[in-house]
Amino acid sequence: PPVRGQIPPRQRLCGRGNPDGGNGQRREGRHPLHHQRQSHLRQRGHGNPHCVVFCDRVDAVDIDFIGPRFEHAPYFPERINTEFIRVVNPSTIKMRVWERGSGETMACGTGACAAVAAAVANGLCEKGRDITVRVKGGELIVHYTDEGVTLTGDAKLVYTGEIEY
């Protein structure tokens, strides 16, 4: 059955135009795409920090190279989860995610919520609509309103193991 949860929206956005991240702490240094004129970044707070990067071709991102550069960039002193997204149409986003401490993962619920919030903030998706976020592990549905964010998706077993202690 689907897993549902409420995540309160936060309006902490930053990128080239807001160096303090909306939280009063100035960020020194440069983000990993500072040299690219067409880089578009949004930082979102959904319980853990996310940086959303808009891309033309998500599958072409060398995530094993660029992911750690975002995660450990001085611009993000507490490290960062990074979503590489392409808005396919106003109701669909394709996403790959680099999670701090884990690397590329099959999916990320808070990352999907951050991606939708960033797409809405950029006028690429509509607030109050179901947005499908396609990830390696399947599809997530995010519904973002002024009252909150609802995430719906299947929970899938991806690993079993044993440890000895």
Backbone as ProteinMPNN parsed JSONL, in Angstrom:
{"seq_chain_A": "PPVRGQIPPRQRLCGRGNPDGGNGQRREGRHPLHHQRQSHLRQRGHGNPHCVVFCDRVDAVDIDFIGPRFEHAPYFPERINTEFIRVVNPSTIKMRVWERGSGETMACGTGACAAVAAAVANGLCEKGRDITVRVKGGELIVHYTDEGVTLTGDAKLVYTGEIEY", "coords_chain_A": {"N_chain_A": [[0.832, -1.209, 0.0], [0.322, 2.359, -0.506], [2.543, 4.806, 0.949], [1.982, 7.493, 3.051], [2.561, 10.871, 4.025], [2.882, 13.91, 5.901], [4.621, 16.84, 5.242], [5.693, 19.818, 6.414], [5.638, 22.857, 4.526], [8.473, 24.898, 3.705], [9.903, 28.043, 3.243], [12.566, 28.481, 2.62], [14.66, 29.484, 0.458], [17.485, 29.442, -1.656], [20.086, 30.509, -3.815], [21.812, 31.77, -6.554], [20.894, 34.321, -6.067], [20.337, 34.703, -3.329], [22.295, 34.67, -0.893], [22.264, 34.051, 1.86], [20.624, 31.916, 2.376], [18.182, 32.261, 3.499], [18.085, 31.896, 6.213], [19.503, 33.552, 7.826], [22.197, 32.987, 8.099], [25.107, 33.677, 6.619], [26.424, 32.36, 3.622], [29.537, 31.375, 2.716], [31.834, 31.194, -0.018], [31.611, 29.242, -3.076], [29.078, 27.59, -4.979], [29.129, 24.299, -6.525], [28.521, 24.67, -9.261], [29.124, 27.245, -9.92], [30.542, 28.423, -11.983], [29.098, 28.108, -14.265], [27.043, 29.79, -16.411], [24.34, 29.238, -16.877], [23.423, 27.749, -14.747], [20.973, 26.666, -12.49], [19.862, 26.882, -9.315], [18.217, 25.779, -6.365], [17.776, 25.887, -2.939], [16.265, 23.889, -0.564], [14.465, 23.391, 2.467], [13.354, 20.622, 4.037], [13.161, 19.227, 6.477], [15.616, 18.021, 6.205], [18.576, 19.211, 4.549], [18.32, 20.28, 1.146], [19.423, 20.67, -2.202], [18.321, 21.732, -5.219], [18.874, 21.102, -8.558], [18.339, 22.24, -11.726], [18.215, 20.578, -14.794], [18.945, 19.882, -18.26], [19.194, 17.3, -19.273], [18.741, 14.747, -17.326], [19.692, 12.114, -17.176], [22.193, 12.376, -18.282], [23.814, 13.514, -16.413], [26.798, 13.307, -14.659], [26.687, 11.854, -12.02], [28.193, 10.548, -10.076], [30.515, 11.978, -10.117], [29.814, 14.772, -9.827], [28.003, 14.781, -7.687], [29.359, 14.272, -5.107], [30.795, 16.65, -5.058], [28.909, 18.653, -4.702], [27.879, 17.76, -2.229], [30.051, 18.078, -0.432], [30.831, 20.723, -0.74], [32.142, 23.898, 0.246], [30.21, 25.866, 0.265], [27.984, 24.689, 1.315], [28.039, 24.131, 4.378], [27.078, 22.205, 6.208], [26.872, 20.007, 4.699], [24.977, 18.535, 1.949], [21.982, 17.283, 0.417], [21.423, 16.51, -2.945], [19.332, 17.153, -5.654], [18.928, 16.363, -8.987], [17.129, 17.564, -11.52], [14.64, 17.421, -14.147], [12.052, 19.177, -15.51], [9.556, 17.676, -17.031], [6.976, 18.138, -17.965], [4.217, 20.256, -16.911], [3.156, 18.571, -14.922], [4.911, 16.53, -14.39], [8.042, 15.398, -13.254], [11.385, 14.468, -13.749], [13.866, 12.851, -11.866], [17.06, 12.527, -10.334], [18.962, 11.601, -7.498], [21.42, 12.596, -5.132], [22.376, 11.605, -2.082], [23.532, 12.893, 0.954], [26.222, 11.308, 2.503], [25.434, 8.828, 1.542], [25.416, 8.577, -1.255], [24.313, 8.069, -4.669], [20.872, 7.378, -4.698], [17.933, 5.247, -4.939], [15.548, 6.597, -4.654], [14.045, 9.467, -3.06], [12.075, 10.77, -0.717], [11.785, 13.299, 0.654], [13.427, 14.722, -1.0], [12.012, 14.618, -3.419], [9.815, 16.163, -2.687], [11.13, 18.608, -2.256], [12.03, 19.073, -4.864], [9.626, 19.448, -6.268], [8.634, 21.714, -4.906], [10.631, 23.573, -5.609], [10.301, 23.608, -8.389], [7.716, 24.653, -8.558], [8.213, 27.169, -7.403], [9.713, 28.27, -9.417], [7.879, 28.6, -11.4], [7.331, 26.448, -13.057], [5.799, 24.239, -12.478], [2.48, 23.712, -11.148], [1.186, 24.886, -8.098], [-0.814, 23.036, -5.815], [-1.563, 20.908, -7.382], [-1.353, 17.421, -8.286], [1.848, 16.183, -8.694], [3.879, 14.127, -10.547], [6.798, 12.497, -9.716], [9.418, 11.07, -11.205], [11.672, 8.589, -10.409], [14.625, 6.507, -10.037], [13.729, 4.319, -8.576], [11.011, 4.159, -9.047], [7.828, 5.778, -9.071], [6.824, 8.79, -7.498], [4.257, 10.673, -5.957], [3.629, 14.011, -5.498], [1.962, 16.471, -3.733], [1.655, 19.756, -3.426], [0.803, 22.438, -1.441], [-0.306, 25.579, 0.038], [-0.821, 24.838, 2.614], [0.659, 22.551, 3.167], [2.717, 19.681, 2.282], [2.03, 16.744, 0.567], [3.099, 13.484, 0.273], [3.059, 10.657, -1.738], [3.656, 7.275, -2.35], [4.956, 4.061, -3.338], [6.245, 1.744, -0.976], [9.17, -0.035, -1.157], [11.055, -3.017, -0.806], [14.482, -2.96, -0.877], [16.813, -4.039, -0.035], [18.185, -6.667, 1.904], [19.794, -8.021, 4.752], [22.304, -9.251, 7.036], [23.838, -8.607, 10.15], [26.651, -9.014, 12.263], [27.458, -8.714, 15.644]], "CA_chain_A": [[0.0, 0.0, 0.0], [1.092, 3.598, -0.542], [2.957, 5.446, 2.189], [1.624, 8.906, 2.985], [3.085, 11.641, 5.141], [2.804, 15.361, 5.776], [5.865, 17.569, 5.457], [5.333, 21.232, 6.32], [6.461, 23.597, 3.565], [9.353, 25.946, 4.215], [10.22, 28.959, 2.157], [13.998, 28.792, 2.647], [15.208, 29.317, -0.882], [18.684, 30.211, -1.96], [20.716, 30.232, -5.086], [22.715, 32.884, -6.828], [20.348, 35.605, -5.636], [20.065, 34.796, -1.908], [23.421, 33.956, -0.322], [22.15, 33.635, 3.257], [19.777, 30.735, 2.503], [16.931, 32.57, 4.164], [18.117, 31.569, 7.629], [20.334, 34.505, 8.523], [23.597, 32.588, 8.128], [25.721, 33.924, 5.313], [27.163, 31.228, 3.074], [30.753, 31.803, 2.042], [32.308, 30.265, -1.035], [30.833, 29.109, -4.296], [28.52, 26.265, -5.189], [29.908, 23.592, -7.551], [28.229, 25.088, -10.637], [29.218, 28.704, -9.965], [31.173, 28.878, -13.222], [28.19, 27.936, -15.398], [26.082, 30.892, -16.436], [22.961, 28.773, -16.914], [23.065, 26.874, -13.633], [19.819, 27.116, -11.723], [19.872, 26.159, -8.051], [17.299, 26.153, -5.292], [17.985, 25.1, -1.732], [14.995, 23.72, 0.134], [14.527, 22.718, 3.753], [12.217, 19.733, 4.311], [13.631, 18.351, 7.535], [17.054, 17.908, 5.947], [18.854, 20.198, 3.491], [18.303, 19.844, -0.257], [19.73, 21.617, -3.266], [17.691, 21.252, -6.454], [19.573, 21.595, -9.742], [17.565, 22.018, -12.945], [19.084, 20.057, -15.856], [18.296, 19.54, -19.524], [19.193, 15.835, -19.422], [19.062, 14.161, -16.027], [20.486, 10.893, -17.37], [23.546, 12.728, -18.711], [24.573, 14.034, -15.28], [27.793, 12.397, -14.085], [26.33, 12.032, -10.619], [29.291, 10.082, -9.221], [31.518, 13.044, -10.104], [29.314, 16.058, -9.334], [27.297, 14.606, -6.42], [30.216, 14.558, -3.953], [31.236, 18.043, -5.074], [27.855, 19.394, -4.01], [27.781, 17.321, -0.837], [31.163, 18.574, 0.381], [31.197, 22.095, -1.109], [32.141, 24.856, 1.365], [28.957, 26.625, 0.178], [27.028, 23.957, 2.142], [28.905, 23.681, 5.477], [26.533, 21.019, 6.875], [26.684, 19.079, 3.584], [23.688, 18.752, 1.285], [21.412, 16.319, -0.524], [21.251, 17.237, -4.202], [18.427, 16.578, -6.641], [19.124, 16.801, -10.369], [15.772, 17.361, -12.047], [14.15, 18.011, -15.392], [10.596, 19.278, -15.544], [9.139, 17.109, -18.316], [5.783, 18.926, -18.271], [3.776, 20.842, -15.639], [2.736, 17.591, -13.921], [5.885, 15.439, -14.322], [9.454, 15.734, -13.051], [12.327, 13.352, -13.709], [14.816, 13.228, -10.837], [18.103, 11.671, -9.739], [19.31, 12.208, -6.214], [22.653, 12.27, -4.414], [22.117, 11.854, -0.667], [24.759, 13.052, 1.734], [26.591, 10.134, 3.259], [24.971, 7.579, 0.918], [25.623, 8.538, -2.699], [23.067, 8.054, -5.442], [19.875, 6.451, -4.168], [16.832, 4.912, -5.846], [14.479, 7.576, -4.474], [14.151, 10.284, -1.855], [10.79, 11.438, -0.551], [11.939, 14.724, 0.935], [14.009, 15.294, -2.211], [10.915, 14.801, -4.379], [9.057, 17.33, -2.216], [11.956, 19.788, -2.53], [12.042, 19.278, -6.311], [8.333, 20.035, -6.653], [8.572, 23.079, -4.366], [11.509, 24.416, -6.428], [9.669, 23.759, -9.707], [6.609, 25.591, -8.365], [8.801, 28.491, -7.178], [10.21, 28.755, -10.71], [6.763, 28.702, -12.34], [7.359, 25.322, -13.993], [4.705, 23.357, -12.063], [1.446, 24.456, -10.442], [0.872, 24.55, -6.715], [-2.17, 22.516, -5.66], [-1.759, 19.8, -8.329], [-0.503, 16.248, -8.11], [3.013, 16.173, -9.578], [4.561, 12.837, -10.543], [8.253, 12.591, -9.731], [9.968, 9.784, -11.634], [12.998, 8.302, -9.878], [15.082, 5.164, -10.411], [12.965, 3.312, -7.851], [9.576, 4.176, -9.376], [7.194, 7.097, -9.151], [6.284, 9.403, -6.293], [3.287, 11.729, -6.24], [3.765, 15.102, -4.533], [0.904, 17.479, -3.802], [2.209, 20.888, -2.678], [-0.143, 23.544, -1.27], [0.1, 26.508, 1.087], [-1.01, 24.179, 3.908], [1.637, 21.502, 3.389], [3.124, 18.832, 1.17], [1.663, 15.348, 0.74], [3.915, 12.578, -0.53], [2.477, 9.326, -1.885], [4.475, 6.389, -3.162], [5.081, 2.695, -2.851], [7.429, 1.357, -0.203], [9.722, -1.243, -1.761], [12.241, -3.597, -0.197], [15.604, -2.892, -1.811], [17.995, -4.714, 0.507], [18.112, -7.409, 3.158], [21.133, -8.423, 5.155], [22.522, -9.612, 8.427], [25.079, -8.089, 10.73], [27.101, -9.652, 13.484], [28.053, -7.769, 16.582]], "C_chain_A": [[0.862, 1.253, 0.0], [1.437, 4.093, 0.861], [2.642, 6.923, 2.049], [2.211, 9.616, 4.194], [2.976, 13.123, 4.862], [4.165, 15.968, 6.081], [5.525, 19.046, 5.345], [6.22, 21.969, 5.336], [7.322, 24.629, 4.271], [9.768, 26.795, 3.025], [11.678, 29.379, 2.183], [14.592, 28.482, 1.291], [16.544, 30.038, -0.969], [19.218, 29.766, -3.293], [21.648, 31.387, -5.322], [22.2, 34.182, -6.232], [20.152, 35.755, -4.144], [21.143, 34.049, -1.137], [23.252, 33.525, 1.119], [21.229, 32.448, 3.445], [18.483, 31.002, 3.228], [16.954, 32.301, 5.661], [19.061, 32.476, 8.422], [21.802, 34.135, 8.619], [24.186, 32.756, 6.736], [26.538, 32.718, 4.88], [28.347, 31.764, 2.292], [31.142, 30.761, 1.002], [31.353, 30.195, -2.213], [30.292, 27.7, -4.409], [29.225, 25.607, -6.376], [29.619, 23.985, -8.996], [28.382, 26.595, -10.817], [29.773, 29.224, -11.284], [30.251, 28.76, -14.431], [27.122, 29.02, -15.361], [24.647, 30.423, -16.351], [22.603, 27.818, -15.782], [21.902, 27.488, -12.867], [19.738, 26.258, -10.473], [18.778, 26.677, -7.152], [17.644, 25.285, -4.104], [16.676, 25.077, -0.979], [15.246, 23.058, 1.474], [13.259, 21.911, 3.964], [12.636, 18.734, 5.382], [15.113, 18.054, 7.407], [17.345, 18.766, 4.718], [18.904, 19.575, 2.091], [18.686, 20.99, -1.163], [19.188, 21.012, -4.554], [18.383, 21.92, -7.631], [18.739, 21.235, -10.96], [18.511, 21.663, -14.089], [18.274, 19.828, -17.128], [18.162, 18.033, -19.698], [19.672, 15.204, -18.118], [19.963, 12.937, -16.179], [21.924, 11.19, -17.769], [24.413, 13.262, -17.568], [25.534, 12.958, -14.787], [27.68, 12.521, -12.566], [27.424, 11.562, -9.671], [30.42, 11.108, -9.133], [30.985, 14.296, -9.399], [28.615, 15.941, -7.983], [28.16, 14.898, -5.208], [30.698, 16.01, -3.909], [30.177, 18.961, -4.469], [27.855, 19.052, -2.526], [28.834, 17.972, 0.055], [31.595, 20.002, 0.051], [31.164, 23.005, 0.119], [30.875, 25.707, 1.402], [27.881, 26.001, 1.062], [27.778, 23.367, 3.348], [28.378, 22.454, 6.225], [26.313, 19.875, 5.886], [25.237, 19.155, 3.086], [23.284, 17.523, 0.495], [21.136, 17.101, -1.805], [20.357, 16.463, -5.149], [18.73, 17.206, -7.999], [17.807, 16.504, -11.073], [15.605, 17.984, -13.428], [12.644, 18.024, -15.302], [10.172, 18.854, -16.945], [7.927, 17.868, -18.84], [5.253, 19.435, -16.929], [3.318, 19.834, -14.575], [3.723, 16.428, -13.763], [7.305, 15.982, -14.197], [10.252, 14.442, -13.092], [13.453, 13.761, -12.77], [15.819, 12.114, -10.56], [18.568, 12.377, -8.484], [20.63, 11.666, -5.685], [22.385, 12.624, -2.955], [23.418, 11.895, 0.106], [24.995, 11.799, 2.579], [26.218, 8.816, 2.629], [25.329, 7.461, -0.549], [24.293, 8.551, -3.435], [22.135, 7.003, -4.86], [18.742, 6.265, -5.174], [15.709, 5.951, -5.8], [14.762, 8.38, -3.219], [12.855, 11.079, -1.732], [10.911, 12.923, -0.278], [12.569, 15.438, -0.256], [12.959, 15.543, -3.279], [10.073, 16.009, -3.994], [9.822, 18.621, -2.498], [11.961, 20.106, -4.014], [10.747, 19.934, -6.779], [8.244, 21.474, -6.145], [9.438, 24.031, -5.191], [10.912, 24.651, -7.815], [8.487, 24.722, -9.639], [7.156, 27.012, -8.204], [9.322, 29.118, -8.465], [9.125, 28.851, -11.774], [6.684, 27.572, -13.338], [6.296, 24.269, -13.695], [3.718, 24.196, -11.259], [1.28, 23.958, -9.021], [-0.57, 24.025, -6.676], [-2.524, 21.384, -6.62], [-0.915, 18.618, -7.915], [0.608, 16.292, -9.153], [3.678, 14.806, -9.437], [6.054, 13.076, -10.654], [8.792, 11.2, -10.045], [11.407, 9.656, -11.151], [13.385, 6.882, -10.287], [14.245, 4.063, -9.77], [11.488, 3.289, -8.165], [9.056, 5.594, -9.486], [6.677, 7.513, -7.789], [5.307, 10.488, -6.724], [3.404, 12.761, -5.124], [2.644, 16.102, -4.795], [1.312, 18.615, -2.854], [1.185, 22.015, -2.648], [0.42, 24.502, -0.227], [0.006, 25.869, 2.476], [0.03, 23.101, 4.189], [1.946, 20.737, 2.118], [2.714, 17.403, 1.503], [2.475, 14.519, -0.236], [3.249, 11.215, -0.54], [3.381, 8.507, -2.777], [4.534, 5.01, -2.552], [6.345, 2.538, -2.028], [7.901, 0.022, -0.771], [10.947, -1.708, -0.991], [13.361, -3.586, -1.221], [16.836, -3.616, -1.295], [17.603, -5.499, 1.752], [19.534, -7.833, 3.501], [21.176, -8.792, 6.618], [23.813, -8.969, 8.893], [25.397, -8.89, 11.981], [27.714, -8.597, 14.369], [28.53, -8.462, 17.817]], "O_chain_A": [[2.006, 1.22, 0.453], [0.718, 3.832, 1.825], [2.993, 7.542, 1.045], [2.343, 9.024, 5.265], [2.976, 13.543, 3.705], [4.785, 15.626, 7.088], [5.106, 19.493, 4.277], [7.429, 21.739, 5.304], [6.94, 25.167, 5.311], [9.958, 26.283, 1.922], [12.005, 30.507, 1.812], [14.98, 27.347, 1.015], [16.707, 31.124, -0.415], [18.813, 28.73, -3.822], [22.219, 31.929, -4.376], [22.996, 35.068, -5.92], [19.822, 36.855, -3.7], [20.93, 32.897, -0.758], [24.03, 32.694, 1.587], [21.056, 31.996, 4.577], [17.75, 30.065, 3.546], [15.928, 32.464, 6.322], [19.377, 32.182, 9.575], [22.587, 34.903, 9.175], [23.805, 32.059, 5.797], [27.259, 32.127, 5.683], [28.185, 32.512, 1.328], [30.811, 29.583, 1.137], [30.416, 30.985, -2.327], [30.938, 26.736, -3.999], [29.863, 26.305, -7.163], [30.41, 23.658, -9.881], [27.834, 27.165, -11.761], [29.494, 30.362, -11.66], [30.58, 29.256, -15.509], [26.385, 29.142, -14.383], [23.805, 31.136, -15.805], [21.577, 27.143, -15.852], [21.867, 28.696, -12.632], [19.565, 25.042, -10.561], [18.448, 27.863, -7.17], [17.789, 24.07, -4.243], [16.048, 26.116, -0.775], [16.158, 22.241, 1.597], [12.178, 22.492, 4.061], [12.479, 17.526, 5.204], [15.792, 17.856, 8.414], [16.441, 19.022, 3.922], [19.456, 18.492, 1.891], [18.32, 22.14, -0.922], [19.563, 19.901, -4.929], [18.471, 23.146, -7.699], [18.461, 20.061, -11.201], [19.495, 22.364, -14.327], [17.064, 19.608, -17.073], [17.152, 17.544, -20.204], [20.872, 15.141, -17.852], [20.892, 12.747, -15.395], [22.793, 10.332, -17.609], [25.618, 13.442, -17.74], [25.125, 11.826, -14.527], [28.476, 13.204, -11.922], [27.574, 12.111, -8.579], [31.193, 11.101, -8.175], [31.624, 14.818, -8.486], [28.625, 16.894, -7.204], [27.76, 15.686, -4.351], [30.977, 16.536, -2.832], [30.512, 19.937, -3.797], [27.835, 19.939, -1.673], [28.532, 18.373, 1.179], [32.64, 20.444, 0.528], [30.256, 22.896, 0.944], [30.505, 26.216, 2.46], [26.968, 26.694, 1.51], [28.118, 22.184, 3.321], [29.171, 21.726, 6.824], [25.645, 18.892, 6.206], [24.382, 19.767, 3.728], [24.134, 16.805, -0.033], [20.665, 18.236, -1.747], [20.581, 15.283, -5.418], [18.781, 18.429, -8.134], [17.412, 15.346, -11.21], [16.308, 18.917, -13.817], [12.024, 16.993, -15.044], [10.396, 19.572, -17.92], [7.861, 18.201, -20.023], [5.804, 19.069, -15.891], [3.112, 20.222, -13.425], [3.417, 15.448, -13.084], [7.713, 16.888, -14.922], [9.833, 13.433, -12.526], [13.95, 14.884, -12.854], [15.48, 10.93, -10.552], [18.568, 13.606, -8.414], [20.924, 10.474, -5.77], [22.19, 13.792, -2.621], [24.29, 11.044, -0.065], [24.101, 11.306, 3.266], [26.636, 7.767, 3.12], [25.527, 6.352, -1.045], [23.275, 8.988, -2.898], [22.55, 5.882, -4.565], [18.611, 7.026, -6.133], [15.007, 6.159, -6.789], [15.617, 8.013, -2.413], [12.575, 11.955, -2.55], [10.221, 13.727, -0.905], [12.289, 16.612, -0.502], [13.003, 16.561, -3.971], [9.662, 16.787, -4.855], [9.234, 19.613, -2.928], [11.904, 21.275, -4.396], [10.768, 20.861, -7.588], [7.82, 22.361, -6.885], [9.037, 25.166, -5.449], [11.002, 25.753, -8.356], [8.277, 25.517, -10.555], [6.627, 27.952, -8.798], [9.369, 30.341, -8.594], [9.42, 29.152, -12.93], [6.033, 27.713, -14.373], [5.936, 23.488, -14.576], [4.069, 25.26, -10.75], [1.239, 22.753, -8.774], [-1.434, 24.506, -7.409], [-3.675, 20.949, -6.661], [0.119, 18.782, -7.267], [0.343, 16.423, -10.348], [4.001, 14.381, -8.328], [6.522, 13.764, -11.561], [8.642, 10.271, -9.252], [12.251, 10.503, -11.443], [12.561, 6.142, -10.823], [14.069, 2.995, -10.356], [10.762, 2.47, -7.602], [9.76, 6.497, -9.939], [6.16, 6.697, -7.026], [5.513, 11.145, -7.744], [3.292, 12.425, -3.945], [2.413, 16.519, -5.93], [1.311, 18.448, -1.635], [0.749, 22.495, -3.695], [1.495, 24.267, 0.325], [0.678, 26.31, 3.408], [0.261, 22.768, 5.351], [1.499, 21.094, 1.028], [3.012, 16.904, 2.588], [2.529, 14.819, -1.429], [2.91, 10.675, 0.513], [3.823, 8.971, -3.827], [4.2, 4.819, -1.383], [7.383, 3.121, -2.339], [7.129, -0.934, -0.856], [11.775, -0.899, -0.575], [13.213, -4.137, -2.312], [17.805, -3.792, -2.034], [16.786, -5.044, 2.554], [20.374, -7.981, 2.613], [20.188, -8.655, 7.339], [24.759, -8.809, 8.123], [24.499, -9.38, 12.665], [28.406, -7.695, 13.897], [29.061, -7.817, 18.721]]}, "name": "protein", "num_of_chains": 1, "seq": "PPVRGQIPPRQRLCGRGNPDGGNGQRREGRHPLHHQRQSHLRQRGHGNPHCVVFCDRVDAVDIDFIGPRFEHAPYFPERINTEFIRVVNPSTIKMRVWERGSGETMACGTGACAAVAAAVANGLCEKGRDITVRVKGGELIVHYTDEGVTLTGDAKLVYTGEIEY"}
